[in-house]
PDB file of C-alpha atoms in Angstrom:
ATOM      1  CA  UNK A   9      -4.662  44.405 -17.402  1.00  0.00           C
ATOM      2  CA  UNK A  10      -8.507  44.213 -17.982  1.00  0.00           C
ATOM      3  CA  UNK A  11     -10.601  46.999 -16.963  1.00  0.00           C
ATOM      4  CA  UNK A  12     -12.349  44.648 -14.120  1.00  0.00           C
ATOM      5  CA  UNK A  13      -9.214  43.667 -12.737  1.00  0.00           C
ATOM      6  CA  UNK A  14      -7.909  47.094 -12.384  1.00  0.00           C
ATOM      7  CA  UNK A  15     -11.355  48.072 -10.613  1.00  0.00           C
ATOM      8  CA  UNK A  16     -10.903  45.052  -8.390  1.00  0.00           C
ATOM      9  CA  UNK A  17      -7.263  46.199  -7.248  1.00  0.00           C
ATOM     10  CA  UNK A  18      -8.295  49.739  -7.023  1.00  0.00           C
ATOM     11  CA  UNK A  19     -11.304  48.669  -4.500  1.00  0.00           C
ATOM     12  CA  UNK A  20      -8.550  46.352  -2.651  1.00  0.00           C
ATOM     13  CA  UNK A  21      -6.129  49.260  -2.388  1.00  0.00           C
ATOM     14  CA  UNK A  22      -8.612  51.836  -1.222  1.00  0.00           C
ATOM     15  CA  UNK A  23      -9.800  48.989   1.589  1.00  0.00           C
ATOM     16  CA  UNK A  24      -6.163  48.581   2.770  1.00  0.00           C
ATOM     17  CA  UNK A  25      -5.998  52.669   3.258  1.00  0.00           C
ATOM     18  CA  UNK A  26      -9.499  52.868   4.750  1.00  0.00           C
ATOM     19  CA  UNK A  27      -8.493  50.275   7.359  1.00  0.00           C
ATOM     20  CA  UNK A  28      -5.716  52.571   8.609  1.00  0.00           C
ATOM     21  CA  UNK A  29      -8.083  55.225   9.364  1.00  0.00           C
ATOM     22  CA  UNK A  30      -9.960  55.501  13.023  1.00  0.00           C
ATOM     23  CA  UNK A  31     -12.608  52.655  13.371  1.00  0.00           C
ATOM     24  CA  UNK A  32     -16.069  53.140  13.254  1.00  0.00           C
ATOM     25  CA  UNK A  33     -16.992  53.517  16.832  1.00  0.00           C
ATOM     26  CA  UNK A  34     -20.627  52.605  16.348  1.00  0.00           C
ATOM     27  CA  UNK A  35     -19.698  49.078  15.140  1.00  0.00           C
ATOM     28  CA  UNK A  36     -15.898  48.693  16.391  1.00  0.00           C
ATOM     29  CA  UNK A  37     -14.028  49.156  19.322  1.00  0.00           C
ATOM     30  CA  UNK A  38     -10.852  51.246  18.979  1.00  0.00           C
ATOM     31  CA  UNK A  39      -7.808  49.186  17.929  1.00  0.00           C
ATOM     32  CA  UNK A  40      -4.305  50.061  19.151  1.00  0.00           C
ATOM     33  CA  UNK A  41      -0.973  49.099  17.515  1.00  0.00           C
ATOM     34  CA  UNK A  42       0.919  46.954  20.438  1.00  0.00           C
ATOM     35  CA  UNK A  43       4.368  45.685  20.523  1.00  0.00           C
ATOM     36  CA  UNK A  44       4.549  41.930  21.441  1.00  0.00           C
ATOM     37  CA  UNK A  45       6.682  40.885  24.536  1.00  0.00           C
ATOM     38  CA  UNK A  46       7.610  37.278  25.607  1.00  0.00           C
ATOM     39  CA  UNK A  47       5.217  36.175  27.703  1.00  0.00           C
ATOM     40  CA  UNK A  48       6.094  35.461  31.321  1.00  0.00           C
ATOM     41  CA  UNK A  49       4.253  32.287  31.601  1.00  0.00           C
ATOM     42  CA  UNK A  50       3.044  29.749  29.027  1.00  0.00           C
ATOM     43  CA  UNK A  51      -0.399  30.802  29.853  1.00  0.00           C
ATOM     44  CA  UNK A  52       0.289  33.950  28.405  1.00  0.00           C
ATOM     45  CA  UNK A  53       0.898  32.780  25.051  1.00  0.00           C
ATOM     46  CA  UNK A  54      -1.560  33.797  22.196  1.00  0.00           C
ATOM     47  CA  UNK A  55      -3.925  35.480  24.526  1.00  0.00           C
ATOM     48  CA  UNK A  56      -7.476  36.025  22.974  1.00  0.00           C
ATOM     49  CA  UNK A  57      -9.004  39.247  22.414  1.00  0.00           C
ATOM     50  CA  UNK A  58     -11.964  40.195  24.469  1.00  0.00           C
ATOM     51  CA  UNK A  59     -15.158  38.460  23.113  1.00  0.00           C
ATOM     52  CA  UNK A  60     -16.962  40.797  20.584  1.00  0.00           C
ATOM     53  CA  UNK A  61     -19.639  40.037  18.028  1.00  0.00           C
ATOM     54  CA  UNK A  62     -18.252  38.007  15.046  1.00  0.00           C
ATOM     55  CA  UNK A  63     -17.273  40.252  12.199  1.00  0.00           C
ATOM     56  CA  UNK A  64     -19.736  39.254   9.090  1.00  0.00           C
ATOM     57  CA  UNK A  65     -18.438  36.984   6.424  1.00  0.00           C
ATOM     58  CA  UNK A  66     -16.859  38.935   3.513  1.00  0.00           C
ATOM     59  CA  UNK A  67     -18.632  38.534   0.196  1.00  0.00           C
ATOM     60  CA  UNK A  68     -17.470  36.246  -2.667  1.00  0.00           C
ATOM     61  CA  UNK A  69     -13.864  35.835  -2.645  1.00  0.00           C
ATOM     62  CA  UNK A  70     -12.177  37.987  -5.214  1.00  0.00           C
ATOM     63  CA  UNK A  71     -10.439  36.551  -8.241  1.00  0.00           C
ATOM     64  CA  UNK A  72      -6.974  35.572  -7.586  1.00  0.00           C
ATOM     65  CA  UNK A  73      -4.290  38.075  -8.139  1.00  0.00           C
ATOM     66  CA  UNK A  74      -0.572  38.036  -8.718  1.00  0.00           C
ATOM     67  CA  UNK A  75       2.144  39.043  -6.496  1.00  0.00           C
ATOM     68  CA  UNK A  76       3.000  42.057  -8.556  1.00  0.00           C
ATOM     69  CA  UNK A  77      -0.959  43.110  -8.261  1.00  0.00           C
ATOM     70  CA  UNK A  78      -0.701  42.763  -4.386  1.00  0.00           C
ATOM     71  CA  UNK A  79       2.636  44.749  -4.313  1.00  0.00           C
ATOM     72  CA  UNK A  80       0.836  47.525  -6.455  1.00  0.00           C
ATOM     73  CA  UNK A  81      -2.088  47.443  -4.321  1.00  0.00           C
ATOM     74  CA  UNK A  82      -0.639  47.287  -0.598  1.00  0.00           C
ATOM     75  CA  UNK A  83       2.997  48.252  -1.135  1.00  0.00           C
ATOM     76  CA  UNK A  84       2.665  51.493   0.520  1.00  0.00           C
ATOM     77  CA  UNK A  85       0.062  50.811   2.916  1.00  0.00           C
ATOM     78  CA  UNK A  86       0.981  51.511   6.361  1.00  0.00           C
ATOM     79  CA  UNK A  87      -0.647  49.352   9.164  1.00  0.00           C
ATOM     80  CA  UNK A  88      -2.087  50.572  12.205  1.00  0.00           C
ATOM     81  CA  UNK A  89      -2.567  47.492  14.454  1.00  0.00           C
ATOM     82  CA  UNK A  90      -0.492  44.462  15.423  1.00  0.00           C
ATOM     83  CA  UNK A  91      -1.612  41.555  17.299  1.00  0.00           C
ATOM     84  CA  UNK A  92      -4.762  39.468  17.378  1.00  0.00           C
ATOM     85  CA  UNK A  93      -7.309  41.709  16.166  1.00  0.00           C
ATOM     86  CA  UNK A  94      -7.671  43.588  12.796  1.00  0.00           C
ATOM     87  CA  UNK A  95     -10.644  44.247  10.136  1.00  0.00           C
ATOM     88  CA  UNK A  96     -12.607  40.928   9.279  1.00  0.00           C
ATOM     89  CA  UNK A  97     -10.518  38.638  11.377  1.00  0.00           C
ATOM     90  CA  UNK A  98     -12.584  35.885  12.652  1.00  0.00           C
ATOM     91  CA  UNK A  99     -12.787  35.378  16.196  1.00  0.00           C
ATOM     92  CA  UNK A 100     -16.008  33.729  16.687  1.00  0.00           C
ATOM     93  CA  UNK A 101     -18.595  31.879  15.021  1.00  0.00           C
ATOM     94  CA  UNK A 102     -21.342  34.258  13.190  1.00  0.00           C
ATOM     95  CA  UNK A 103     -24.034  35.649  16.109  1.00  0.00           C
ATOM     96  CA  UNK A 104     -26.625  32.827  16.813  1.00  0.00           C
ATOM     97  CA  UNK A 105     -24.476  30.077  15.835  1.00  0.00           C
ATOM     98  CA  UNK A 106     -24.549  27.805  19.059  1.00  0.00           C
ATOM     99  CA  UNK A 107     -21.658  25.355  18.037  1.00  0.00           C
ATOM    100  CA  UNK A 108     -17.908  25.173  19.067  1.00  0.00           C
ATOM    101  CA  UNK A 109     -15.348  25.387  16.277  1.00  0.00           C
ATOM    102  CA  UNK A 110     -12.371  23.277  17.361  1.00  0.00           C
ATOM    103  CA  UNK A 111      -9.202  24.263  15.332  1.00  0.00           C
ATOM    104  CA  UNK A 112      -5.977  22.555  15.607  1.00  0.00           C
ATOM    105  CA  UNK A 113      -2.558  24.001  14.066  1.00  0.00           C
ATOM    106  CA  UNK A 114       0.294  21.905  12.704  1.00  0.00           C
ATOM    107  CA  UNK A 115       3.088  24.389  12.893  1.00  0.00           C
ATOM    108  CA  UNK A 116       6.032  22.066  11.101  1.00  0.00           C
ATOM    109  CA  UNK A 117       9.840  23.235  10.946  1.00  0.00           C
ATOM    110  CA  UNK A 118      11.104  24.669  14.259  1.00  0.00           C
ATOM    111  CA  UNK A 119       7.492  24.633  15.424  1.00  0.00           C
ATOM    112  CA  UNK A 120       7.303  20.886  15.538  1.00  0.00           C
ATOM    113  CA  UNK A 121       6.329  18.611  12.668  1.00  0.00           C
ATOM    114  CA  UNK A 122       5.006  15.566  14.965  1.00  0.00           C
ATOM    115  CA  UNK A 123       1.719  13.835  14.848  1.00  0.00           C
ATOM    116  CA  UNK A 124      -0.858  13.743  17.721  1.00  0.00           C
ATOM    117  CA  UNK A 125      -2.415  10.565  16.411  1.00  0.00           C
ATOM    118  CA  UNK A 126      -4.112   9.900  20.146  1.00  0.00           C
ATOM    119  CA  UNK A 127      -5.792  13.603  19.428  1.00  0.00           C
ATOM    120  CA  UNK A 128      -6.915  12.778  16.016  1.00  0.00           C
ATOM    121  CA  UNK A 129      -8.066   9.313  16.769  1.00  0.00           C
ATOM    122  CA  UNK A 130      -9.931  10.415  19.528  1.00  0.00           C
ATOM    123  CA  UNK A 131     -12.012  12.964  17.548  1.00  0.00           C
ATOM    124  CA  UNK A 132     -12.632  10.208  14.827  1.00  0.00           C
ATOM    125  CA  UNK A 133     -13.794   7.743  17.709  1.00  0.00           C
ATOM    126  CA  UNK A 134     -16.129  10.490  18.915  1.00  0.00           C
ATOM    127  CA  UNK A 135     -17.043  11.870  15.533  1.00  0.00           C
ATOM    128  CA  UNK A 136     -16.103  15.481  16.310  1.00  0.00           C
ATOM    129  CA  UNK A 137     -15.380  17.470  13.386  1.00  0.00           C
ATOM    130  CA  UNK A 138     -12.421  19.862  13.630  1.00  0.00           C
ATOM    131  CA  UNK A 139     -10.835  22.557  11.182  1.00  0.00           C
ATOM    132  CA  UNK A 140      -6.986  21.610  10.962  1.00  0.00           C
ATOM    133  CA  UNK A 141      -4.896  24.507  10.016  1.00  0.00           C
ATOM    134  CA  UNK A 142      -1.428  22.712   8.232  1.00  0.00           C
ATOM    135  CA  UNK A 143       1.708  24.499   7.688  1.00  0.00           C
ATOM    136  CA  UNK A 144       3.636  23.812   4.224  1.00  0.00           C
ATOM    137  CA  UNK A 145       6.243  21.990   5.950  1.00  0.00           C
ATOM    138  CA  UNK A 146       4.366  19.956   8.240  1.00  0.00           C
ATOM    139  CA  UNK A 147       2.609  18.627   5.232  1.00  0.00           C
ATOM    140  CA  UNK A 148       5.806  17.767   3.595  1.00  0.00           C
ATOM    141  CA  UNK A 149       6.976  16.043   6.871  1.00  0.00           C
ATOM    142  CA  UNK A 150       3.930  13.932   7.065  1.00  0.00           C
ATOM    143  CA  UNK A 151       2.385  13.092   3.241  1.00  0.00           C
ATOM    144  CA  UNK A 152       0.756   9.739   4.195  1.00  0.00           C
ATOM    145  CA  UNK A 153      -1.101  11.421   7.379  1.00  0.00           C
ATOM    146  CA  UNK A 154      -2.034  14.419   5.308  1.00  0.00           C
ATOM    147  CA  UNK A 155      -3.648  12.182   2.555  1.00  0.00           C
ATOM    148  CA  UNK A 156      -5.629  10.308   5.175  1.00  0.00           C
ATOM    149  CA  UNK A 157      -6.893  13.568   6.745  1.00  0.00           C
ATOM    150  CA  UNK A 158      -7.846  15.262   3.739  1.00  0.00           C
ATOM    151  CA  UNK A 159      -9.833  12.109   2.741  1.00  0.00           C
ATOM    152  CA  UNK A 160     -12.050  12.444   5.906  1.00  0.00           C
ATOM    153  CA  UNK A 161     -15.007  14.953   5.661  1.00  0.00           C
ATOM    154  CA  UNK A 162     -15.113  14.786   9.527  1.00  0.00           C
ATOM    155  CA  UNK A 163     -12.008  17.317   8.732  1.00  0.00           C
ATOM    156  CA  UNK A 164     -11.659  20.425   7.041  1.00  0.00           C
ATOM    157  CA  UNK A 165      -7.978  21.452   5.824  1.00  0.00           C
ATOM    158  CA  UNK A 166      -6.735  25.370   6.129  1.00  0.00           C
ATOM    159  CA  UNK A 167      -3.975  27.193   5.377  1.00  0.00           C
ATOM    160  CA  UNK A 168      -1.199  27.800   8.456  1.00  0.00           C
ATOM    161  CA  UNK A 169       1.138  29.375   5.940  1.00  0.00           C
ATOM    162  CA  UNK A 170       4.390  28.468   4.018  1.00  0.00           C
ATOM    163  CA  UNK A 171       7.084  29.097   6.842  1.00  0.00           C
ATOM    164  CA  UNK A 172       4.847  29.892   9.693  1.00  0.00           C
ATOM    165  CA  UNK A 173       5.533  33.396  10.102  1.00  0.00           C
ATOM    166  CA  UNK A 174       3.578  36.103  12.038  1.00  0.00           C
ATOM    167  CA  UNK A 175       1.972  38.355   9.204  1.00  0.00           C
ATOM    168  CA  UNK A 176       3.612  41.728   8.920  1.00  0.00           C
ATOM    169  CA  UNK A 177       4.137  44.166   6.053  1.00  0.00           C
ATOM    170  CA  UNK A 178       6.970  45.692   8.403  1.00  0.00           C
ATOM    171  CA  UNK A 179       8.904  42.823   9.623  1.00  0.00           C
ATOM    172  CA  UNK A 180       7.233  42.858  13.356  1.00  0.00           C
ATOM    173  CA  UNK A 181       7.951  39.842  15.383  1.00  0.00           C
ATOM    174  CA  UNK A 182       5.982  37.684  17.723  1.00  0.00           C
ATOM    175  CA  UNK A 183       7.478  35.661  20.519  1.00  0.00           C
ATOM    176  CA  UNK A 184      10.908  35.903  18.879  1.00  0.00           C
ATOM    177  CA  UNK A 185       9.742  34.997  15.522  1.00  0.00           C
ATOM    178  CA  UNK A 186      10.524  37.645  12.718  1.00  0.00           C
ATOM    179  CA  UNK A 187       7.385  38.258  10.516  1.00  0.00           C
ATOM    180  CA  UNK A 188       7.076  39.091   6.935  1.00  0.00           C
ATOM    181  CA  UNK A 189       8.631  42.390   5.831  1.00  0.00           C
ATOM    182  CA  UNK A 190       6.309  43.292   3.166  1.00  0.00           C
ATOM    183  CA  UNK A 191       3.379  43.027   1.066  1.00  0.00           C
ATOM    184  CA  UNK A 192       5.347  40.781  -1.342  1.00  0.00           C
ATOM    185  CA  UNK A 193       6.395  38.525   1.602  1.00  0.00           C
ATOM    186  CA  UNK A 194       2.768  38.409   2.970  1.00  0.00           C
ATOM    187  CA  UNK A 195       1.747  37.332  -0.432  1.00  0.00           C
ATOM    188  CA  UNK A 196       4.558  34.526  -0.443  1.00  0.00           C
ATOM    189  CA  UNK A 197       3.593  33.250   3.002  1.00  0.00           C
ATOM    190  CA  UNK A 198      -0.103  32.830   2.073  1.00  0.00           C
ATOM    191  CA  UNK A 199       0.261  31.855  -1.630  1.00  0.00           C
ATOM    192  CA  UNK A 200       3.047  29.150  -1.280  1.00  0.00           C
ATOM    193  CA  UNK A 201       1.005  26.899   0.986  1.00  0.00           C
ATOM    194  CA  UNK A 202      -2.278  27.941  -0.802  1.00  0.00           C
ATOM    195  CA  UNK A 203      -0.900  26.488  -4.143  1.00  0.00           C
ATOM    196  CA  UNK A 204       0.089  23.613  -2.397  1.00  0.00           C
ATOM    197  CA  UNK A 205      -3.349  22.677  -0.834  1.00  0.00           C
ATOM    198  CA  UNK A 206      -5.242  23.405  -4.021  1.00  0.00           C
ATOM    199  CA  UNK A 207      -2.951  21.309  -5.879  1.00  0.00           C
ATOM    200  CA  UNK A 208      -3.398  18.380  -3.175  1.00  0.00           C
ATOM    201  CA  UNK A 209      -6.830  18.975  -2.063  1.00  0.00           C
ATOM    202  CA  UNK A 210      -8.496  20.129  -5.730  1.00  0.00           C
ATOM    203  CA  UNK A 211      -9.799  23.277  -4.380  1.00  0.00           C
ATOM    204  CA  UNK A 212      -8.326  26.271  -2.581  1.00  0.00           C
ATOM    205  CA  UNK A 213      -8.536  26.532   1.513  1.00  0.00           C
ATOM    206  CA  UNK A 214     -11.059  29.196   2.783  1.00  0.00           C
ATOM    207  CA  UNK A 215      -9.204  29.847   6.187  1.00  0.00           C
ATOM    208  CA  UNK A 216      -5.672  31.155   6.877  1.00  0.00           C
ATOM    209  CA  UNK A 217      -4.048  31.394  10.301  1.00  0.00           C
ATOM    210  CA  UNK A 218      -0.256  32.822  10.385  1.00  0.00           C
ATOM    211  CA  UNK A 219       2.204  31.475  12.244  1.00  0.00           C
ATOM    212  CA  UNK A 220       1.645  32.632  16.011  1.00  0.00           C
ATOM    213  CA  UNK A 221      -1.712  34.005  15.228  1.00  0.00           C
ATOM    214  CA  UNK A 222      -0.417  37.556  14.821  1.00  0.00           C
ATOM    215  CA  UNK A 223      -1.050  40.043  11.895  1.00  0.00           C
ATOM    216  CA  UNK A 224      -1.246  43.611  11.158  1.00  0.00           C
ATOM    217  CA  UNK A 225      -4.465  44.940   9.481  1.00  0.00           C
ATOM    218  CA  UNK A 226      -2.806  45.350   5.965  1.00  0.00           C
ATOM    219  CA  UNK A 227      -1.828  41.898   6.012  1.00  0.00           C
ATOM    220  CA  UNK A 228      -5.153  40.638   7.121  1.00  0.00           C
ATOM    221  CA  UNK A 229      -6.558  42.597   4.332  1.00  0.00           C
ATOM    222  CA  UNK A 230      -4.021  40.615   1.701  1.00  0.00           C
ATOM    223  CA  UNK A 231      -5.363  37.536   3.095  1.00  0.00           C
ATOM    224  CA  UNK A 232      -8.803  38.610   2.016  1.00  0.00           C
ATOM    225  CA  UNK A 233      -7.635  39.558  -1.472  1.00  0.00           C
ATOM    226  CA  UNK A 234      -6.437  36.330  -1.849  1.00  0.00           C
ATOM    227  CA  UNK A 235      -9.698  34.839  -1.249  1.00  0.00           C
ATOM    228  CA  UNK A 236      -9.382  33.308   2.290  1.00  0.00           C
ATOM    229  CA  UNK A 237     -10.505  34.616   5.615  1.00  0.00           C
ATOM    230  CA  UNK A 238      -7.906  35.398   8.491  1.00  0.00           C
ATOM    231  CA  UNK A 239      -8.853  33.278  11.241  1.00  0.00           C
ATOM    232  CA  UNK A 240      -8.279  34.140  14.938  1.00  0.00           C
ATOM    233  CA  UNK A 241      -9.480  32.516  18.283  1.00  0.00           C
ATOM    234  CA  UNK A 242     -11.489  33.334  21.251  1.00  0.00           C
ATOM    235  CA  UNK A 243     -10.334  30.557  23.493  1.00  0.00           C
ATOM    236  CA  UNK A 244      -6.739  29.701  23.549  1.00  0.00           C
ATOM    237  CA  UNK A 245      -7.007  26.052  24.292  1.00  0.00           C
ATOM    238  CA  UNK A 246      -3.435  24.907  24.704  1.00  0.00           C
ATOM    239  CA  UNK A 247      -1.243  27.839  25.025  1.00  0.00           C
ATOM    240  CA  UNK A 248       0.747  26.764  21.930  1.00  0.00           C
ATOM    241  CA  UNK A 249       0.911  23.121  23.110  1.00  0.00           C
ATOM    242  CA  UNK A 250       2.205  24.290  26.298  1.00  0.00           C
ATOM    243  CA  UNK A 251      -0.415  23.653  28.730  1.00  0.00           C
ATOM    244  CA  UNK A 252      -0.624  20.535  31.078  1.00  0.00           C
ATOM    245  CA  UNK A 253      -3.817  18.000  30.251  1.00  0.00           C
ATOM    246  CA  UNK A 254      -5.830  19.592  33.290  1.00  0.00           C
ATOM    247  CA  UNK A 255      -5.140  23.203  31.910  1.00  0.00           C
ATOM    248  CA  UNK A 256      -6.519  22.040  28.471  1.00  0.00           C
ATOM    249  CA  UNK A 257      -9.510  20.217  30.129  1.00  0.00           C
ATOM    250  CA  UNK A 258     -10.388  23.512  32.125  1.00  0.00           C
ATOM    251  CA  UNK A 259      -9.765  25.835  29.286  1.00  0.00           C
ATOM    252  CA  UNK A 260     -11.205  23.962  26.623  1.00  0.00           C
ATOM    253  CA  UNK A 261     -14.229  22.463  28.757  1.00  0.00           C
ATOM    254  CA  UNK A 262     -15.157  26.009  29.766  1.00  0.00           C
ATOM    255  CA  UNK A 263     -15.545  27.293  26.070  1.00  0.00           C
ATOM    256  CA  UNK A 264     -19.056  28.897  25.305  1.00  0.00           C
ATOM    257  CA  UNK A 265     -21.046  28.703  22.489  1.00  0.00           C
ATOM    258  CA  UNK A 266     -19.806  30.253  19.459  1.00  0.00           C
ATOM    259  CA  UNK A 267     -16.338  29.845  20.436  1.00  0.00           C
ATOM    260  CA  UNK A 268     -13.449  29.439  17.857  1.00  0.00           C
ATOM    261  CA  UNK A 269     -11.011  26.970  19.908  1.00  0.00           C
ATOM    262  CA  UNK A 270      -7.060  27.100  19.083  1.00  0.00           C
ATOM    263  CA  UNK A 271      -5.109  24.113  19.935  1.00  0.00           C
ATOM    264  CA  UNK A 272      -2.341  21.985  18.613  1.00  0.00           C
ATOM    265  CA  UNK A 273      -2.095  18.722  16.641  1.00  0.00           C
ATOM    266  CA  UNK A 274       1.868  18.562  16.098  1.00  0.00           C
ATOM    267  CA  UNK A 275       3.014  18.022  19.819  1.00  0.00           C
ATOM    268  CA  UNK A 276       1.852  14.435  20.796  1.00  0.00           C
ATOM    269  CA  UNK A 277       4.345  14.756  23.725  1.00  0.00           C
ATOM    270  CA  UNK A 278       1.979  17.788  25.254  1.00  0.00           C
ATOM    271  CA  UNK A 279      -0.994  17.957  27.107  1.00  0.00           C
ATOM    272  CA  UNK A 280      -3.374  18.453  24.442  1.00  0.00           C
ATOM    273  CA  UNK A 281      -4.787  15.126  23.590  1.00  0.00           C
ATOM    274  CA  UNK A 282      -5.600  14.108  27.246  1.00  0.00           C
ATOM    275  CA  UNK A 283      -6.948  17.766  27.735  1.00  0.00           C
ATOM    276  CA  UNK A 284      -9.336  17.733  24.840  1.00  0.00           C
ATOM    277  CA  UNK A 285     -10.175  14.070  25.658  1.00  0.00           C
ATOM    278  CA  UNK A 286     -11.575  15.003  28.912  1.00  0.00           C
ATOM    279  CA  UNK A 287     -13.077  18.388  27.823  1.00  0.00           C
ATOM    280  CA  UNK A 288     -15.198  17.135  24.787  1.00  0.00           C
ATOM    281  CA  UNK A 289     -17.450  14.696  26.746  1.00  0.00           C
ATOM    282  CA  UNK A 290     -18.041  17.457  29.213  1.00  0.00           C
ATOM    283  CA  UNK A 291     -19.140  20.092  26.625  1.00  0.00           C
ATOM    284  CA  UNK A 292     -21.170  17.296  24.854  1.00  0.00           C
ATOM    285  CA  UNK A 293     -22.939  16.483  28.287  1.00  0.00           C
ATOM    286  CA  UNK A 294     -23.760  20.365  28.614  1.00  0.00           C
ATOM    287  CA  UNK A 295     -25.609  20.316  25.149  1.00  0.00           C
ATOM    288  CA  UNK A 296     -22.824  21.736  23.114  1.00  0.00           C
ATOM    289  CA  UNK A 297     -22.312  20.727  19.443  1.00  0.00           C
ATOM    290  CA  UNK A 298     -19.141  20.954  17.426  1.00  0.00           C
ATOM    291  CA  UNK A 299     -18.702  22.192  13.861  1.00  0.00           C
ATOM    292  CA  UNK A 300     -15.941  22.896  10.912  1.00  0.00           C
ATOM    293  CA  UNK A 301     -15.513  26.496  10.387  1.00  0.00           C
ATOM    294  CA  UNK A 302     -16.919  25.890   6.752  1.00  0.00           C
ATOM    295  CA  UNK A 303     -20.292  24.703   8.068  1.00  0.00           C
ATOM    296  CA  UNK A 304     -20.792  27.706  10.019  1.00  0.00           C
ATOM    297  CA  UNK A 305     -18.920  30.692   8.151  1.00  0.00           C
ATOM    298  CA  UNK A 306     -20.705  31.055   4.842  1.00  0.00           C
TER     299      UNK A 306
END
């Protein structure tokens, strides 16, 4: 291993361990380790953390590292947080950005491999840019749709994992879905779909969201080490595709400037398409604009 690579890994490991300490109270609110429970109602799913200033974008992504190097750097790191909040997770657009980022997950597998054509056709018709977080299994189930979406500048393709798992180094679960159990499994969950997207798109994805959007702070740092930005949300637009059209219209239509909105594009039977179709004109009429994540986060 070269000297520069050893230095990089040392810095990564140091960053992982530093994240386990008490946060700087002048710049962050303290993070508490929490254990997720099954929400009592659909509306409780994927609840967003309180709004806060967007974390600064990381500097140039580090060079690709191997699975073995990730294990060496993070294999013994102990996480202190669990949930939607961790250091460097992107919840909102950078301070001062007045746009709204619509993001749509396609989970695949048991999470659903459907395609909400009505939703995507509406975005095309109104020329609304969006970031699409696609799971590896959803891509495999929808190869023609994927190729069409990937060829449209209106949409940005992002990484929604290989098996759609919560991102943990200790096997913690969310909504009854067991998470990854080690730094090695975190690597596999990110890197498997990253390799697929890089091969299909010609360039690696810039943004990652785990299945359920849950992560611990060590896993979030591994995402950064692999050159991607863990992306959460500030507005839960469709509660995992369980909201009615009216609930989606109300929630998405109330998004303030700078929001990162999470919805789903893999459940055409749900209320997402109708709700977004009603909410977007309302936001446009109020003077809001829309952006892909890459066009706002540099």
